[in-house]
Coordinates of C-alpha atoms and ligand atoms in Angstrom, one line a residue:
M875 CA 64.7 59.9 -60.8
S876 CA 62.2 62.2 -62.0
P877 CA 61.7 65.4 -60.1
K878 CA 58.3 64.2 -59.1
N879 CA 59.7 61.0 -57.7
V880 CA 62.4 62.9 -56.0
R881 CA 59.7 65.1 -54.1
A882 CA 57.7 62.1 -53.4
F883 CA 61.0 60.4 -52.0
R884 CA 61.7 63.2 -49.7
R885 CA 58.1 63.4 -48.4
S886 CA 58.3 59.6 -47.4
L887 CA 61.9 60.2 -45.9
L888 CA 60.8 63.2 -43.8
H889 CA 57.6 61.5 -42.6
W890 CA 59.6 58.5 -41.2
Y891 CA 62.2 60.9 -39.7
R892 CA 59.7 62.9 -38.0
C893 CA 58.5 59.5 -36.1
R894 CA 62.0 57.4 -35.9
G895 CA 64.7 60.0 -36.2
R896 CA 67.4 60.1 -33.6
D897 CA 67.1 62.9 -30.9
L898 CA 70.9 64.0 -30.9
P899 CA 72.2 67.0 -28.9
W900 CA 73.6 68.6 -31.8
R901 CA 70.3 68.4 -33.7
G902 CA 68.8 70.9 -31.2
T903 CA 71.1 73.8 -31.9
R904 CA 71.6 76.1 -34.8
D905 CA 75.0 77.3 -33.3
A906 CA 77.6 76.7 -35.9
Y907 CA 80.4 76.3 -33.4
A908 CA 78.4 73.5 -31.7
I909 CA 77.6 71.9 -34.9
L910 CA 81.3 72.1 -36.0
V911 CA 82.4 70.4 -32.6
S912 CA 79.9 67.6 -33.3
E913 CA 81.1 67.1 -36.9
F914 CA 84.8 67.0 -36.0
M915 CA 84.0 64.5 -33.2
L916 CA 81.9 62.4 -35.4
Q917 CA 84.6 61.9 -38.0
Q918 CA 85.6 58.1 -37.8
T919 CA 83.6 57.9 -34.3
Q920 CA 80.5 56.5 -33.3
V921 CA 77.5 58.6 -32.0
A922 CA 77.4 56.8 -28.6
T923 CA 81.2 57.5 -28.0
V924 CA 80.9 61.1 -28.9
M925 CA 77.8 62.1 -26.7
P926 CA 79.6 62.6 -23.4
Y927 CA 82.6 64.3 -25.0
Y928 CA 80.5 66.5 -27.0
N929 CA 78.5 67.9 -23.7
E930 CA 81.7 68.1 -21.8
W931 CA 83.5 70.0 -24.5
L932 CA 80.9 72.6 -24.7
R933 CA 80.9 72.9 -21.0
R934 CA 84.7 73.6 -21.1
F935 CA 84.9 75.6 -24.3
P936 CA 81.4 77.0 -25.0
D937 CA 82.4 79.2 -28.0
F938 CA 85.2 79.8 -30.7
A939 CA 86.7 82.6 -28.3
S940 CA 87.2 80.1 -25.3
L941 CA 88.5 77.5 -27.6
A942 CA 90.9 79.9 -29.2
C943 CA 92.2 81.0 -25.9
A944 CA 92.9 77.5 -24.6
S945 CA 96.4 75.9 -24.6
E946 CA 97.1 72.8 -26.7
N947 CA 97.6 70.8 -23.6
H948 CA 94.3 71.6 -22.4
V949 CA 92.6 70.9 -25.8
L950 CA 94.3 67.5 -26.1
H951 CA 93.5 66.7 -22.5
A952 CA 89.7 67.4 -23.2
W953 CA 89.9 65.3 -26.3
Q954 CA 91.7 62.5 -24.6
G955 CA 90.0 59.0 -25.4
L956 CA 88.4 60.1 -28.5
G957 CA 91.5 59.3 -30.7
Y958 CA 92.7 60.9 -34.1
Y959 CA 94.0 63.8 -32.3
A960 CA 94.6 65.9 -35.4
R961 CA 91.0 66.7 -35.2
A962 CA 91.5 68.4 -31.9
R963 CA 94.3 70.2 -33.2
N964 CA 92.5 71.3 -36.3
L965 CA 89.4 72.4 -34.2
H966 CA 91.8 74.3 -32.1
A967 CA 93.4 76.0 -35.1
T968 CA 90.0 76.6 -36.7
A969 CA 88.7 78.5 -33.6
R970 CA 92.0 80.7 -33.7
A971 CA 91.4 81.5 -37.4
V972 CA 87.7 82.4 -36.8
V973 CA 88.6 84.7 -34.2
D974 CA 91.5 86.3 -36.1
R975 CA 90.1 86.3 -39.6
H976 CA 86.4 86.5 -39.0
G977 CA 85.9 88.2 -35.7
G978 CA 84.8 85.2 -33.9
R979 CA 81.8 84.6 -36.2
F980 CA 81.9 81.4 -38.3
P981 CA 81.6 82.3 -42.1
R982 CA 78.3 81.2 -44.0
S983 CA 80.1 80.8 -47.2
I984 CA 81.1 77.2 -47.9
E985 CA 84.3 78.3 -49.8
A986 CA 85.5 80.3 -46.7
M987 CA 84.6 77.5 -44.6
Q988 CA 86.9 75.5 -46.6
Q989 CA 89.8 77.7 -46.1
L990 CA 89.7 76.8 -42.4
P991 CA 92.1 73.9 -41.0
G992 CA 90.5 70.5 -41.2
I993 CA 87.5 71.6 -42.9
G994 CA 87.0 69.8 -46.2
K995 CA 84.0 69.7 -48.5
Y996 CA 81.7 67.3 -46.2
T997 CA 82.2 69.4 -43.0
A998 CA 81.5 72.7 -44.7
H999 CA 78.5 71.3 -46.4
A1000 CA 77.3 69.8 -43.1
V1001 CA 77.8 73.2 -41.3
A1002 CA 76.1 75.0 -44.0
S1003 CA 72.9 72.8 -44.1
F1004 CA 72.7 72.2 -40.2
A1005 CA 73.5 75.6 -39.0
F1006 CA 72.3 77.9 -41.7
N1007 CA 69.7 75.7 -43.6
Q1008 CA 71.7 76.2 -46.9
P1009 CA 70.6 73.6 -49.7
A1010 CA 74.0 71.9 -49.3
P1011 CA 74.2 68.2 -50.2
I1012 CA 76.2 65.8 -47.9
V1013 CA 78.0 62.7 -48.9
E1014 CA 79.6 60.8 -45.8
A1015 CA 79.5 56.9 -45.0
N1016 CA 75.6 56.8 -44.2
T1017 CA 74.4 59.0 -47.1
A1018 CA 76.8 57.4 -49.7
R1019 CA 75.4 54.0 -48.9
V1020 CA 71.8 54.9 -49.0
L1021 CA 72.2 57.2 -52.3
S1022 CA 74.3 54.4 -53.8
R1023 CA 71.6 51.9 -53.1
I1024 CA 68.5 54.0 -54.1
L1025 CA 70.1 54.8 -57.5
N1026 CA 71.8 51.3 -57.8
F1027 CA 75.0 53.5 -58.4
R1028 CA 77.8 51.0 -59.2
R1029 CA 80.8 53.3 -59.7
P1030 CA 83.5 53.0 -57.1
I1031 CA 83.0 56.0 -54.6
D1032 CA 86.6 55.8 -53.6
Q1033 CA 87.6 57.0 -57.1
T1034 CA 87.4 60.7 -58.0
A1035 CA 84.9 60.2 -61.0
G1036 CA 82.6 57.9 -58.8
Q1037 CA 82.7 60.4 -56.0
K1038 CA 81.9 63.6 -58.2
A1039 CA 79.0 61.8 -59.6
L1040 CA 77.6 60.7 -56.4
W1041 CA 78.0 64.2 -55.0
Q1042 CA 75.9 65.5 -58.0
H1043 CA 73.2 62.9 -57.4
A1044 CA 73.1 64.1 -53.7
A1045 CA 72.7 67.7 -54.9
E1046 CA 69.8 66.9 -57.2
F1047 CA 68.0 65.4 -54.0
V1048 CA 68.6 68.0 -51.6
P1049 CA 65.5 70.4 -51.1
K1050 CA 65.9 74.2 -51.4
R1051 CA 64.3 75.0 -48.2
S1052 CA 64.6 72.2 -45.7
A1053 CA 68.0 70.7 -46.0
R1054 CA 68.7 70.8 -42.4
I1055 CA 66.1 68.2 -41.7
Y1056 CA 66.6 66.3 -45.1
N1057 CA 70.2 65.7 -44.5
S1058 CA 69.6 64.5 -40.9
A1059 CA 66.8 62.2 -42.3
L1060 CA 69.2 60.7 -44.8
I1061 CA 72.0 60.1 -42.4
D1062 CA 69.4 58.5 -39.7
L1063 CA 68.2 56.3 -42.7
G1064 CA 71.6 55.1 -43.2
A1065 CA 72.3 54.6 -39.4
L1066 CA 69.2 52.8 -38.6
V1067 CA 67.7 51.0 -41.6
C1068 CA 69.8 51.0 -44.7
L1069 CA 72.7 49.3 -42.7
P1070 CA 76.0 48.2 -44.2
R1071 CA 75.8 44.5 -44.1
R1072 CA 71.9 44.0 -43.1
P1073 CA 69.8 46.4 -44.8
R1074 CA 66.3 46.4 -43.3
C1075 CA 64.5 46.7 -46.6
G1076 CA 61.3 45.3 -45.2
A1077 CA 61.2 48.4 -42.9
C1078 CA 62.4 51.0 -45.2
P1079 CA 60.2 54.1 -45.8
V1080 CA 61.6 54.7 -49.2
K1081 CA 61.7 51.2 -50.4
R1082 CA 59.3 51.9 -53.3
F1083 CA 62.0 54.3 -54.8
C1084 CA 65.0 51.9 -54.4
R1085 CA 66.5 50.4 -57.4
A1086 CA 69.3 48.4 -55.6
I1087 CA 69.5 45.0 -57.2
N1088 CA 71.9 43.6 -54.6
P1089 CA 72.2 46.3 -51.8
K1090 CA 74.7 44.5 -49.8
T1091 CA 77.3 45.0 -52.5
L1092 CA 76.7 48.7 -52.6
P1093 CA 78.4 51.2 -52.4
V1094 CA 81.2 49.8 -54.6
R1095 CA 84.8 50.5 -53.6
K1096 CA 87.7 49.7 -55.8
F1097 CA 90.3 49.5 -52.7
R1098 CA 89.7 47.8 -49.4
P1099 CA 92.3 48.9 -46.8
R1100 CA 94.4 46.3 -45.7
T1101 CA 95.0 45.9 -42.0
K1102 CA 98.8 46.2 -41.2
R1103 CA 100.1 44.6 -37.9
L1104 CA 102.9 46.6 -35.9
T1105 CA 104.5 46.0 -32.4
E1106 CA 105.5 49.0 -30.4
K1107 CA 107.9 48.7 -27.4
H1108 CA 107.9 51.2 -24.6
A1109 CA 109.5 51.4 -21.2
F1110 CA 108.1 51.7 -17.8
V1111 CA 110.5 53.5 -15.4
V1112 CA 109.2 54.8 -12.0
R1113 CA 111.4 56.5 -9.4
Q1114 CA 110.6 58.3 -6.1
G1115 CA 106.9 58.9 -6.8
K1116 CA 107.7 60.0 -10.6
I1117 CA 107.4 58.3 -13.9
L1118 CA 109.5 58.9 -16.9
L1119 CA 107.1 59.9 -19.7
E1120 CA 108.0 61.2 -23.4
Q1121 CA 106.1 63.8 -25.5
S1122 CA 105.0 62.2 -28.6
A1123 CA 106.2 63.9 -31.9
A1124 CA 104.7 61.4 -34.1
R1125 CA 101.2 59.8 -33.9
W1126 CA 99.9 61.4 -30.8
R1127 CA 101.9 64.7 -31.2
G1128 CA 101.9 67.0 -28.1
M1129 CA 100.4 64.1 -25.9
W1130 CA 102.5 62.2 -23.2
I1131 CA 103.3 58.3 -23.8
L1132 CA 105.6 55.9 -22.2
P1133 CA 109.2 56.3 -23.5
S1134 CA 109.8 54.3 -26.9
L1135 CA 112.3 51.6 -27.1
R1136 CA 114.0 50.9 -30.4
T1137 CA 114.4 47.2 -29.6
S1138 CA 112.9 44.6 -27.1
P1139 CA 115.1 44.3 -24.0
A1140 CA 117.1 41.1 -24.2
N1141 CA 116.0 38.1 -22.0
Q1142 CA 113.0 40.1 -20.8
Q1143 CA 109.5 39.5 -21.0
P1144 CA 106.9 42.5 -21.2
I1145 CA 105.2 43.4 -18.0
Y1146 CA 102.1 44.8 -20.0
K1147 CA 100.7 43.8 -23.2
S1148 CA 97.6 45.1 -25.2
I1149 CA 96.5 45.5 -28.7
F1150 CA 94.8 48.6 -30.1
A1151 CA 93.3 49.5 -33.5
F1152 CA 94.6 52.8 -35.1
T1153 CA 93.3 53.8 -38.6
N1154 CA 94.1 50.5 -40.8
H1155 CA 96.8 49.2 -38.1
H1156 CA 96.5 46.8 -35.4
V1157 CA 99.1 47.8 -32.9
A1158 CA 100.6 45.4 -30.2
L1159 CA 101.8 47.6 -27.4
N1160 CA 104.4 45.9 -25.2
V1161 CA 105.9 47.5 -22.1
Y1162 CA 108.9 46.6 -20.4
A1163 CA 110.2 47.3 -16.8
Q1164 CA 113.3 49.6 -17.1
R1165 CA 115.5 50.7 -14.3
Q1166 CA 117.1 53.6 -16.1
H1167 CA 116.0 54.6 -19.5
K1168 CA 118.2 56.8 -21.5
F1169 CA 117.1 60.3 -20.5
N1170 CA 116.3 62.4 -23.5
T1171 CA 116.1 66.2 -22.2
Y1172 CA 114.3 67.3 -25.3
S1173 CA 111.2 65.0 -25.3
Q1174 CA 111.3 63.1 -21.9
L1175 CA 110.3 64.2 -18.5
W1176 CA 110.0 62.8 -15.0
I1177 CA 106.3 63.5 -14.1
R1178 CA 104.8 63.1 -10.5
L1179 CA 102.4 60.1 -10.5
D1180 CA 99.7 62.2 -8.5
S1181 CA 99.7 64.7 -11.6
L1182 CA 99.1 62.0 -14.4
E1183 CA 95.3 62.8 -14.5
A1184 CA 95.9 66.4 -15.5
I1185 CA 98.1 65.8 -18.5
P1186 CA 97.0 64.5 -22.0
I1187 CA 97.9 60.7 -22.4
P1188 CA 96.3 58.7 -25.4
S1189 CA 94.0 55.8 -24.2
P1190 CA 96.2 52.8 -25.0
H1191 CA 99.2 54.3 -22.8
R1192 CA 96.6 55.5 -20.2
R1193 CA 95.4 52.0 -19.8
A1194 CA 98.8 50.6 -19.6
L1195 CA 99.6 53.2 -16.7
Q1196 CA 96.4 52.4 -14.9
H1197 CA 97.2 48.7 -14.9
L1198 CA 100.9 49.1 -14.0
L1199 CA 100.4 51.6 -11.4
Q1200 CA 97.7 49.4 -9.5
P1201 CA 98.8 49.6 -5.8
D1202 CA 98.0 45.9 -5.4
R1203 CA 99.8 44.7 -8.6
H1204 CA 102.4 42.0 -8.0
Ligands
LIG2607 S1 65.1 49.5 -49.7 FE1 66.9 48.4 -48.6 S2 68.5 49.1 -49.8 FE2 66.9 50.4 -50.6 S3 67.2 52.2 -49.3 FE3 65.8 51.0 -48.2 S4 67.1 49.7 -46.7 FE4 68.4 50.6 -48.3

């Protein structure tokens, strides 16, 4: 696209954004900490899910210093229900690194940001533009889709060469002075108009610039992750007002789950079954009533039933506990 058309594209996009853009809580702040929190929470998670967590998180941990001082247990508990807990651990580690290495102030340089735990190219560019208004391009799901379509970009975006080329195109579009608003507008266009399966081209403010021939086929990806099915078996052991739980060392590291069983108990039906999604897995959770599960002093603990609310438990296991501990359950 010529520089003149790029400028006209931005004008149309920004005009639309001023009338139709979303009013999101993290858009009203320039605080790098609050913006970083929103960026971590929004990875793989929808805006509507993030909203209540974002406000509550800032109430509990208003800045890097307060988060750096918190225990991991406390941090995981606050993140409970959002999933992908590595994000919480990375955010926690980043807060500690900002306090230790940068005196509590988030660095302004994109290179320095990328030295912090869990901060990759996209997150660093997002904070640079949203907090510091630096002319940094961003390529995430929404902007990748919009740019691929506008440019009829047909190289696979999950391959290094395609990704690199798309970042270069994104850099050609980003304005020098108002990257903050421009990047927000591009994200909103992808979220509200240029939708994955049903792009609303008739209502699109930048339609006249769009070269997409068949937008639904864009962006191109070489690999589509296949969904894998797993079955996980766990024990439900309650005794004298306490329940046996195990501290996960794997997927939910540091959080408390029902004790794992290697095999399904013979001649026994599960007392609780559910299915949950985790990355590209569909996991069937089967829980079996057990009288005495092997006690592993390293990872398992008897926990009082009235203190379950205070400990971090991942959502699929918390739902199982809520169901199994209902007083009127037969
Ligand atoms: S015209 Fe359609 S495909 Fe092109 S940017 Fe707009 S919504 Fe997306």
